[in-house]
Amino acid sequence: MQLHLLALNPTDSVTQGFLPAARAMGLDVTVLTDQPAAHRAVYPDTEVVGCDVRDFRAVIAAASRGPAPDAVFTNSDHLQAQAALACDWFGLPGKDWRAALGAKDKARMRRRLADAGADTVWAAELPADREPSDVLDGIGVPYPCVVKPREGVAGEDVVLADDADALLRHCERIRARRPGAALVVEEFLPGDLCTLETLGDGTVLHVLGGFRTQLSPPPHFIEERLTFVPDHPAPVVEQVLAQLAALGVGFGACHTEFVVHEGRARLIEVNYRAIGDQCDLLLAELLGIPYFELVLATHLGRPLPDDLGARTGRAARLDYPCADRPGTLTAAPGPADLGLGDVRLTYRPARDIGEWRDVHHSNRDFLGIVRAIGDSQESVDRAVDGFLAGCRWEITP
């Protein structure tokens, strides 16, 4: 069976998750990407075809050459609508392209939720062809508020503004980095930031648990730690699932970020794909399920079992040490796989020694990723804290 996988840059989710899963399933894989050299360097034995994957017409044309596809799949935030349109073109199982587009476009997501009566958040779109000051003048922005790219990812250029002057400054800085980008300004939603991880086949929808997220201090929103939560309170899960249903989301993997305040769950963003930054690798190991195979199976039209057989009763956590200044990384710990009592801890660098980087106030600042699984949260926390205390990263300006 032929799988066409759409990708931009190489990611751990694809390299360590979906490609090995596809091989285990006996699938023939063709990677369609606009960065073919980067992918060939990472997995030279996989067929890689250069393609303007942001253009669904180019994707359909590329997938039409050679064996007919049995599945078209992507785990990229930026390519969900393109993959969904290609699936529709070839008559393959896939996501509704309208739902994929509505999840990606944060302004559209807010409008759809409001129109469905699922939730209403004050939000205003700043079109790419208009000055922010012209749009914001006199519309009664509630402060504090959050400004972010309409179609951004990974928390990049998401900033809290306490007043009008700060909001305009942030808009100018984002536009300087992203010329022509449309922005969204919305009310700040207080509460604890959490995630819900789901997997569906269009009929059956499984909730795999979620995470509680620790963020950096404002005004930025950098994810510094994620702690696994096997079961959010049932009323919270019901609220999140109802909002996802209003968006038409429920096929394949979905990673949803939301806040809970006084028992009310409100969506921050919907990432219609598997959670990244090695959280998906941790989920597969923690739950003891063939997570990546199951995601691909839905795109092959195979129904999910009523019971995934997920293992329960264990604890997990991920930590992301971050760069706090621009410069060259001159010292850092190497990869590690450790058994610390009942805890299995894995560390992987996210940046090479000798590499210079600016500070982005997003996951691009990660120096490495620690993930740990154990019998209790106490033992996991103790192991991770002890490991990090013995690590040293040096950044030279």
PDB file of C-alpha atoms in Angstrom, residues 36 44 82 104-105 109 121 134 168 178 183 198 209 230 244 317 319-320 340 377 382 387 389:
ATOM      1  CA  PRO A  36      14.016  17.379  -0.101  1.00  0.00           C
ATOM      2  CA  PRO A  44      18.269   8.267   2.760  1.00  0.00           C
ATOM      3  CA  GLN A  82      -3.630  20.564   1.682  1.00  0.00           C
ATOM      4  CA  LYS A 104      -5.430  26.359  11.599  1.00  0.00           C
ATOM      5  CA  ASP A 105      -6.885  29.857  11.156  1.00  0.00           C
ATOM      6  CA  MET A 109     -11.779  29.208  14.805  1.00  0.00           C
ATOM      7  CA  VAL A 121     -14.035  35.084  23.014  1.00  0.00           C
ATOM      8  CA  ASP A 134      -6.218  51.660  11.931  1.00  0.00           C
ATOM      9  CA  LEU A 168       1.037  48.351  18.940  1.00  0.00           C
ATOM     10  CA  ARG A 178       6.724  38.331   9.483  1.00  0.00           C
ATOM     11  CA  LEU A 183      -2.577  38.829  13.180  1.00  0.00           C
ATOM     12  CA  THR A 198      -7.520  12.592  21.027  1.00  0.00           C
ATOM     13  CA  GLY A 209      -5.306  11.877  28.394  1.00  0.00           C
ATOM     14  CA  PRO A 230      -4.351  10.658  32.637  1.00  0.00           C
ATOM     15  CA  LEU A 244     -14.064  20.290  18.958  1.00  0.00           C
ATOM     16  CA  ARG A 317       6.855  14.559  32.518  1.00  0.00           C
ATOM     17  CA  ASP A 319      11.072  19.410  30.461  1.00  0.00           C
ATOM     18  CA  TYR A 320      12.475  21.858  27.925  1.00  0.00           C
ATOM     19  CA  LEU A 340      16.868   5.828  37.728  1.00  0.00           C
ATOM     20  CA  GLN A 377       4.874  11.556  39.989  1.00  0.00           C
ATOM     21  CA  ARG A 382      12.868  13.629  41.634  1.00  0.00           C
ATOM     22  CA  PHE A 387      19.198  15.147  36.100  1.00  0.00           C
ATOM     23  CA  ALA A 389      20.671  19.909  38.318  1.00  0.00           C
TER      24      ALA A 389
END
